[in-house]
Tab-separated table of C-alpha atoms in Angstrom:
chain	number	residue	atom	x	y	z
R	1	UNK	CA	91.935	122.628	152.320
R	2	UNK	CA	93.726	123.500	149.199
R	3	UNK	CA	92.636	121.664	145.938
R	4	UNK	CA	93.837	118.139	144.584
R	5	UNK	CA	95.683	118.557	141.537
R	6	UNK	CA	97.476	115.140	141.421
R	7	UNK	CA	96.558	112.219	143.221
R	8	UNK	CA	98.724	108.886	142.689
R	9	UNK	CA	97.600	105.242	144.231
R	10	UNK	CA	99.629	102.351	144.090
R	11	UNK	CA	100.466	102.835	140.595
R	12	UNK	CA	103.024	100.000	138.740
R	13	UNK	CA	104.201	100.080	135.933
R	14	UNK	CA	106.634	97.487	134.343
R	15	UNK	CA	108.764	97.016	131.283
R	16	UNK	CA	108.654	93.788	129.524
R	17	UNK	CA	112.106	92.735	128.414
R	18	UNK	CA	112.615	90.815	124.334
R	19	UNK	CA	112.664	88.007	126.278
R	20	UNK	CA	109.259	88.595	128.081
R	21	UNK	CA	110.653	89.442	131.659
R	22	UNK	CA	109.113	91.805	133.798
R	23	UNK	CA	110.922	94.628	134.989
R	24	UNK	CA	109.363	96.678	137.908
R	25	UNK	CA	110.409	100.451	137.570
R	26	UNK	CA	107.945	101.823	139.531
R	27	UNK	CA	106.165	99.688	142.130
R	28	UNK	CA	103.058	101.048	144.066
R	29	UNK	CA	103.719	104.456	143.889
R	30	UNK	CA	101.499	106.680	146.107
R	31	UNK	CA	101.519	110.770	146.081
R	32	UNK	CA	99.664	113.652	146.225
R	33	UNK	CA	100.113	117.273	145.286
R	34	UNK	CA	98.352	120.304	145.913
R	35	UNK	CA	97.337	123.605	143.585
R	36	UNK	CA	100.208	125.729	143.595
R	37	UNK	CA	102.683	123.125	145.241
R	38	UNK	CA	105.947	121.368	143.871
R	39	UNK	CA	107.279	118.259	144.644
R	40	UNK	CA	110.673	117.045	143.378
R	41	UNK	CA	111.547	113.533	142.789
R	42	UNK	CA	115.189	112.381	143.505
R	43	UNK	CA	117.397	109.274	143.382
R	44	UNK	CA	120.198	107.873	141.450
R	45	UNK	CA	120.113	107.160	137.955
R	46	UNK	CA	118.031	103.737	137.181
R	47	UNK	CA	116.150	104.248	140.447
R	48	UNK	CA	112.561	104.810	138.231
R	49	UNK	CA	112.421	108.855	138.236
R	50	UNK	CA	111.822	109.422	134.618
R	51	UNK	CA	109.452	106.072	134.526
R	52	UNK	CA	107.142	107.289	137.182
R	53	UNK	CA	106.904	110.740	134.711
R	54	UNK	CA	106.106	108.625	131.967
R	55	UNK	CA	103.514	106.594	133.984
R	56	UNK	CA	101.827	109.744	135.108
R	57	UNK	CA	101.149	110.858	131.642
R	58	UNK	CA	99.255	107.525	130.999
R	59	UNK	CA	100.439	107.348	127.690
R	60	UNK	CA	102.270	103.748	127.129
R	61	UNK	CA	104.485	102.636	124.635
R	62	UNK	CA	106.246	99.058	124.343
R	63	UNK	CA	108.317	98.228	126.691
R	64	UNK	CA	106.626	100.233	129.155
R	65	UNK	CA	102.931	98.972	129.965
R	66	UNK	CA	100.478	99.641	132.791
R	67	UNK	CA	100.060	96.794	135.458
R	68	UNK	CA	97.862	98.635	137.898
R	69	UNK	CA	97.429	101.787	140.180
R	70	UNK	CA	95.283	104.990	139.804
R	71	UNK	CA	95.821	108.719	138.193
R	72	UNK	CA	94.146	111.029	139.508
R	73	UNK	CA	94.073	114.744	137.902
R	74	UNK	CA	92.248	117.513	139.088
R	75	UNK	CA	89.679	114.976	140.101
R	76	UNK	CA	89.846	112.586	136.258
R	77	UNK	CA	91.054	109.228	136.678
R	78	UNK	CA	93.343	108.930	133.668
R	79	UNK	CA	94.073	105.500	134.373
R	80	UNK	CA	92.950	102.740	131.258
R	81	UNK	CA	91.956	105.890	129.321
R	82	UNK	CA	92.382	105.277	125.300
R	83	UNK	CA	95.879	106.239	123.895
R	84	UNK	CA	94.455	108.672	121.654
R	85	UNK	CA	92.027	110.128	124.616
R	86	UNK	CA	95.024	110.665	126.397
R	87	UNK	CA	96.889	112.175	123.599
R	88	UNK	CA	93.681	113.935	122.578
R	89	UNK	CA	92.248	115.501	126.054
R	90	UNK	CA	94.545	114.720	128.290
R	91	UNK	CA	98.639	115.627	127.307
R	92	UNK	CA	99.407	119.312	127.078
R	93	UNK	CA	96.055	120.304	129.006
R	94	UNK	CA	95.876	118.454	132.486
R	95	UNK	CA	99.470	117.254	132.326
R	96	UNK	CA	102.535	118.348	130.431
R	97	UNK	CA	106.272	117.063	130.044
R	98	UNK	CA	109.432	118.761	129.522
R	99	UNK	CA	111.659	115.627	129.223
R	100	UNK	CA	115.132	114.929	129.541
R	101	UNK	CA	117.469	116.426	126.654
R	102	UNK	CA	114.669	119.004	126.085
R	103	UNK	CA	117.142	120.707	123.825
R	104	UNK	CA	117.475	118.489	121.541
R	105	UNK	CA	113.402	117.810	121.148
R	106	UNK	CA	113.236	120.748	118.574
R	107	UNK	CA	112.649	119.992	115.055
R	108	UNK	CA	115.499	122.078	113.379
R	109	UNK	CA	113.880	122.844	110.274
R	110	UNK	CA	110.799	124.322	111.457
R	111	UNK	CA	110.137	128.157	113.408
R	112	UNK	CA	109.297	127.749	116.874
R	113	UNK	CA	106.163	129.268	116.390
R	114	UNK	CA	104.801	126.416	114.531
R	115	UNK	CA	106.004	124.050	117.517
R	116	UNK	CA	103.008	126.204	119.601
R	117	UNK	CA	100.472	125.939	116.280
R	118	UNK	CA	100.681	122.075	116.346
R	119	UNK	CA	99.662	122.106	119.560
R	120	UNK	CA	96.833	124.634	120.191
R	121	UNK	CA	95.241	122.803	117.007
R	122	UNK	CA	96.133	119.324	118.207
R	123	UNK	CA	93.588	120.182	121.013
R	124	UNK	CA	91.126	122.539	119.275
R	125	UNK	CA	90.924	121.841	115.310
R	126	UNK	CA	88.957	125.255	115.103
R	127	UNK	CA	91.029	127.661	116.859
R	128	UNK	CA	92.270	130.699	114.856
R	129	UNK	CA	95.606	130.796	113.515
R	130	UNK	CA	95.853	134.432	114.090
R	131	UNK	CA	94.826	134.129	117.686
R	132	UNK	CA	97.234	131.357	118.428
R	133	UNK	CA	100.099	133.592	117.274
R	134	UNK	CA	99.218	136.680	119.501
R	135	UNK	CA	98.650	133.840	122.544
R	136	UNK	CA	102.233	133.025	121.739
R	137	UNK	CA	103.458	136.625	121.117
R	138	UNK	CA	101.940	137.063	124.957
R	139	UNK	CA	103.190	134.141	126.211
R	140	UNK	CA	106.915	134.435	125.455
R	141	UNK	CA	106.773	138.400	126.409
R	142	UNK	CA	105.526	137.444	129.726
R	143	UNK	CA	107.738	134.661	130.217
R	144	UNK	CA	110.834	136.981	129.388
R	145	UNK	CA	111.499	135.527	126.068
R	146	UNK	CA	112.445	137.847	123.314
R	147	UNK	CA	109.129	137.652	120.946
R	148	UNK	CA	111.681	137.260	117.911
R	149	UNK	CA	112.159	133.961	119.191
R	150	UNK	CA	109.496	132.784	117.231
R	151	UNK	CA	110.445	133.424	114.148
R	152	UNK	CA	113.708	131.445	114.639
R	153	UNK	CA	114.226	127.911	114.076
R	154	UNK	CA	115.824	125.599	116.936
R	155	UNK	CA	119.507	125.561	115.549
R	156	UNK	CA	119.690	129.474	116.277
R	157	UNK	CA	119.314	129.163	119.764
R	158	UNK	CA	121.655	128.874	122.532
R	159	UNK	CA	121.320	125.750	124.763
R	160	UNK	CA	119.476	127.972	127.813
R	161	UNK	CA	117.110	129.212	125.495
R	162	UNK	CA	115.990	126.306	123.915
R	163	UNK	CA	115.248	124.789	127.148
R	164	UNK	CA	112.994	127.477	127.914
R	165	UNK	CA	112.004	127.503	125.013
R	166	UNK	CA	110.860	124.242	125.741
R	167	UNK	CA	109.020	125.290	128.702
R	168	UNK	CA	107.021	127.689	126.945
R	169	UNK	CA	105.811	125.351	124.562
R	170	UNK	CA	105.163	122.590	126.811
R	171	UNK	CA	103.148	124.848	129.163
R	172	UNK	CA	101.032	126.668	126.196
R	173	UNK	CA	97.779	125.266	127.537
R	174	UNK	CA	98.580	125.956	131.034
R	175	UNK	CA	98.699	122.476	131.934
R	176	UNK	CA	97.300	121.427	135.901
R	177	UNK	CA	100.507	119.785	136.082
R	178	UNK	CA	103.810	120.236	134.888
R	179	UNK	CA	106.588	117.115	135.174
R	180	UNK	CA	109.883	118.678	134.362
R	181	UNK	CA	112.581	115.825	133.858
R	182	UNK	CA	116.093	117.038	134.727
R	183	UNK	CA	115.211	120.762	133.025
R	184	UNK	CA	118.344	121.912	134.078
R	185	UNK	CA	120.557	119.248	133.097
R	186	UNK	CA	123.326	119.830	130.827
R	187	UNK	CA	123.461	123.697	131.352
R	188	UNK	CA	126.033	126.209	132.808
R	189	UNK	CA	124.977	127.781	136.311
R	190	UNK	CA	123.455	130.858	134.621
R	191	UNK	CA	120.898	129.044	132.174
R	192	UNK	CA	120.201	126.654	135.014
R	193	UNK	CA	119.198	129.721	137.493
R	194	UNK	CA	117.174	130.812	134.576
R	195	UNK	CA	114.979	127.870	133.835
R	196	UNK	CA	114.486	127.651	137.303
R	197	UNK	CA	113.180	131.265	137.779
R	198	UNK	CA	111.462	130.823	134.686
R	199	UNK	CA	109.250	127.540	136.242
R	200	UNK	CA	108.996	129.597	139.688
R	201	UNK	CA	107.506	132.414	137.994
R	202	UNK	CA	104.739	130.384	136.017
R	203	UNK	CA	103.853	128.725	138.919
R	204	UNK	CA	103.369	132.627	140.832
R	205	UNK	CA	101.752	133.547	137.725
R	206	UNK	CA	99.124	130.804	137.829
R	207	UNK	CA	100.531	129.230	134.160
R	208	UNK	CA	100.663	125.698	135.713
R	209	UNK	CA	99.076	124.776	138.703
R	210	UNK	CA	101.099	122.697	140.285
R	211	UNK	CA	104.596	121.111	139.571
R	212	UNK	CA	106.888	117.560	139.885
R	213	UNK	CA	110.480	118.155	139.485
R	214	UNK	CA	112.575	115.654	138.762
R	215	UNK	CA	116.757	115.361	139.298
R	216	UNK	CA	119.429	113.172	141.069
R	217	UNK	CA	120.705	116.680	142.790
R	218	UNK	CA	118.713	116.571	145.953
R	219	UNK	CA	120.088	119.695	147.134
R	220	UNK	CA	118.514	121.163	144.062
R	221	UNK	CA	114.982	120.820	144.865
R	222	UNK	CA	115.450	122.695	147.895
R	223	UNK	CA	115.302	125.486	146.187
R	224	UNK	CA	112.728	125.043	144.082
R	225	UNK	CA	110.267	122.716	145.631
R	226	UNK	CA	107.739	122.346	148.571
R	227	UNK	CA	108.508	118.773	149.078
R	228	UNK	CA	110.646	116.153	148.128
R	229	UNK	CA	110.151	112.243	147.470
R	230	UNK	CA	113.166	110.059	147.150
R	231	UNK	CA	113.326	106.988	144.939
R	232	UNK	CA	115.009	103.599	145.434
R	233	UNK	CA	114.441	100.429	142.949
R	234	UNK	CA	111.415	101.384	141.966
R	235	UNK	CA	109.920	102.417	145.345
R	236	UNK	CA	109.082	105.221	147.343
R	237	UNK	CA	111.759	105.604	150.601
R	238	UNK	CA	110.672	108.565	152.079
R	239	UNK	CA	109.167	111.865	151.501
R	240	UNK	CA	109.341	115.290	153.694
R	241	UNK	CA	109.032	118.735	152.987
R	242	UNK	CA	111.913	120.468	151.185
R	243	UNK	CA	114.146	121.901	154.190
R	244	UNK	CA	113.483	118.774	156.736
R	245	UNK	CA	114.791	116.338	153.688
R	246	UNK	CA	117.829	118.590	152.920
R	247	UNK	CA	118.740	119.202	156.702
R	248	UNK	CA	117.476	116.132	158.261
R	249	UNK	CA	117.123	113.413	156.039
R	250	UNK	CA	115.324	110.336	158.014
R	251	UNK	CA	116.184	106.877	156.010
R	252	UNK	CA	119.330	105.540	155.107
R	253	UNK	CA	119.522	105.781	151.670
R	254	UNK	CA	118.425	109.712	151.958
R	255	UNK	CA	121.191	110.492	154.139
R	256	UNK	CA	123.551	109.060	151.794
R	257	UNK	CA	122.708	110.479	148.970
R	258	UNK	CA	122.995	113.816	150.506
R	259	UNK	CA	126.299	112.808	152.383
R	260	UNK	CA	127.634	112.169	148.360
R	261	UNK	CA	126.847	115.644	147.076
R	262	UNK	CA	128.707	118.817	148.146
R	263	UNK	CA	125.949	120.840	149.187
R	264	UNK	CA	126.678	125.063	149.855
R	265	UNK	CA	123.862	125.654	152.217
R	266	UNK	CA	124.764	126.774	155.873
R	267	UNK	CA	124.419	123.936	158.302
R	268	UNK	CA	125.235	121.317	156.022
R	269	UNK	CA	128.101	122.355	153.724
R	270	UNK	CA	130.808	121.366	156.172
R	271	UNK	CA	130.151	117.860	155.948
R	272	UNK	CA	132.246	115.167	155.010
R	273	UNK	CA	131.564	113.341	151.651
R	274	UNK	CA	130.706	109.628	151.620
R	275	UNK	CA	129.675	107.001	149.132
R	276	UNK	CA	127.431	104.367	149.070
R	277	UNK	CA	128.704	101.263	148.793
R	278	UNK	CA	127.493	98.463	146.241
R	279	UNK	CA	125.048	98.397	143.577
R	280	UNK	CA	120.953	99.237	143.144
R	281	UNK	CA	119.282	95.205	142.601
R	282	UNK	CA	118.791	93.995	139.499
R	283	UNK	CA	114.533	94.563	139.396
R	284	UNK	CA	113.708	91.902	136.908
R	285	UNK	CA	114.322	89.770	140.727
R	286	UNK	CA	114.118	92.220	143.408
R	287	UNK	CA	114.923	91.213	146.962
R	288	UNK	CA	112.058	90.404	148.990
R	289	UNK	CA	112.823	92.479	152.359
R	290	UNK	CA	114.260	95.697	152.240
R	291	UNK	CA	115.945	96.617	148.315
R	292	UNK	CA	118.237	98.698	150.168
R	293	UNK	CA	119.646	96.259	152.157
R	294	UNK	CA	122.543	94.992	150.716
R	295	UNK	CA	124.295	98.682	150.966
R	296	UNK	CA	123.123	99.471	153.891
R	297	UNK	CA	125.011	100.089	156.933
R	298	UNK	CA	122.691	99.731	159.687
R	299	UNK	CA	120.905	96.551	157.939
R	300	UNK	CA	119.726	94.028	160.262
R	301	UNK	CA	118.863	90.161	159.717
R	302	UNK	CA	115.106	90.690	159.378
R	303	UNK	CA	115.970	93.387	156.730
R	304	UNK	CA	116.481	91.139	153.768
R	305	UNK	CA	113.594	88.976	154.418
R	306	UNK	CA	110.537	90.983	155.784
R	307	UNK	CA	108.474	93.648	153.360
R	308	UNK	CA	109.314	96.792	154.506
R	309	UNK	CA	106.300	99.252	155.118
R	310	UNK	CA	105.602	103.034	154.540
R	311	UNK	CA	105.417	104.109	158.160
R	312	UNK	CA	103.372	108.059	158.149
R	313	UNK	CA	105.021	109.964	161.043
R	314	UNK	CA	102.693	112.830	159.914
R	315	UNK	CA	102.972	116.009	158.458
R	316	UNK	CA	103.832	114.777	155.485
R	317	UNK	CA	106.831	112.974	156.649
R	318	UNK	CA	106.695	108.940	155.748
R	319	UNK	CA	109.695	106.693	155.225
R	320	UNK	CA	109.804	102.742	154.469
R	321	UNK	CA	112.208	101.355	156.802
R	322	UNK	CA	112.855	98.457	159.165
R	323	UNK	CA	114.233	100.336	162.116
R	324	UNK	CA	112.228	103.297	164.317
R	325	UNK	CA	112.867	107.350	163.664
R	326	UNK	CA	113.944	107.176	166.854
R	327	UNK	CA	116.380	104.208	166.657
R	328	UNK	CA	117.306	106.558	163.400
R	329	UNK	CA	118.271	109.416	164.599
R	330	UNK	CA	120.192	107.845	168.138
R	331	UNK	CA	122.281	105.879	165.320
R	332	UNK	CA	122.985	108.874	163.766
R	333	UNK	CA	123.597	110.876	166.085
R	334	UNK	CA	126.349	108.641	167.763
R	335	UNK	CA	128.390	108.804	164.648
R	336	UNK	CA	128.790	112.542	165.072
């Protein structure tokens, strides 16, 4: 059985509005992922992606505060750890970050090789200047990155190589996992196939051990991920490996938010696009049966009144959802 990296157990995590309102982004959370495995995280925008990476880190700063849950890496619960432990022992080392707008997280008047310095030192006090630049010389020349690149400051880069850029840095200390937010936001198809060959190959080459990936393009992750865990309101929906998800999405917010991207793979590209209708609920009052419900078209009376469980079909394959695969897939299937 292949080693732990990341485990996850009911973790919440809240914000707490000016006026002192709790607001659930992400609500007993549960995953797990493997040494040399990826998982991508998608959903709409607001759904609790990026809050879940910042909850992983278990490093909190007002409005966002811990409520409960565990996090577990590489066998260290992280969970009620100091802030400055954390920052200390824990960021950069057992769990990196490569957050949204990564190109713009570059201090423009200072070389990108003293981005790396800070760092190294921030973890080690001792360590030899001169041994942290050839690590970095080594680094970027693996990594395909021209070695002149750190000599340069941010504002002489182009927008795909800051990003990776960005990688490199984040990933210096060869983290045991790597949460990239949306890496490949906000570039043109070629940087984008870059970054993404650029996290592939430091995964092959053993530079993280194990990766979350995190984007609203489901169709994305399938090529680049292992599995994939979709988000709704805070909560986990469902979760399959990579191909089933893409091809065969199970719960009804998964199949429309693949029926609302145009999607170029064979077997799927043909069909027709379709929205979803309505609005995600407002989480400072969720519902109390499913938060779905109210935009979904197969909802059914007990829906918006009755907790909706996780239910494990096995394999890796769970979904939270009133109604039985089976009743699922004959629903679907007679709209064909």
């Amino acid at each position: 059985m292949s080693k732990i990296m990341l485990e996850v157990n009911e973790l919440t995590t809240k914000y707490i509005t000016r006026f002192h309102e709790d607001v659930y982004a992400v609500d007993h959370v549960s995953l797990k992922i493997e040494e040399g495995k990826s998982l991508g995280i998608a959903g709409e925008s607001g759904c609790g992606k990026s809050t879940l990476a910042l909850s992983l880190m278990g490093y909190y700063f007002a409005p966002l505060h811990y409520q409960s849950g565990d996090i577990i890496i590489d066998g260290k619960n992280i969970s009620g750890m100091k802030p400055d432990d954390v920052r200390k022992n824990i960021l950069g080392s057992e769990i990196a970050y490569i957050p949204q707008a990564a190109m713009n997280a570059l201090n423009p008047t200072r070389k990108i090789y003293k981005f790396i310095e800070d760092v190294v030192l921030a973890h080690d006090s001792k360590a030899d200047k001169k041994d942290i630049f050839e690590m970095a010389r080594e680094r970027f020349s693996r990594l395909g990155l021209p070695v002149e690149t750190l000599d340069k400051h941010a504002v002489e880069l182009s927008g795909g190589m800051k990003q990776r850029t960005v990688i490199a840095i984040s990933t210096i200390l060869q983290p045991k996992v790597l949460i990239a937010d949306e890496p490949s936001s906000a570039l043109d198809v070629t940087s984008q196939k870059m970054v993404i060959k650029m996290l592939r190959d430091m995964m092959d080459s053993g530079f993280i051990k194990s990766m979350i990936f995190i984007t609203h393009e489901l169709p994305l992750l399938y090529n680049v991920t292992d599995d994939i865990m979709v988000m709704y309101a805070g909560q986990i929906v469902e979760t399959n490996n990579s191909h089933d998800m893409v091809f065969n999405p199970l719960h009804p917010y998964s199949k429309g938010l693949m029926g609302s991207i145009i999607v170029p793979e064979e077997g799927v590209r043909d069909q027709k696009l379709t929205a979803i209708p309505g609005t995600p609920p407002n989480l400072k009052n969720p519902p109390k049966g499913c938060r779905f419900a109210e935009r979904c078209k197969y909802v059914m009376p007990q829906c918006r009144f009755n907790e909706m469980p996780m239910i494990n079909l096995g394999d890796g394959h769970q979904y939270r959802c009133g109604h039985s695969h089976e009743h699922l897939k004959e629903m679907y299937a007679d709209e064909q």
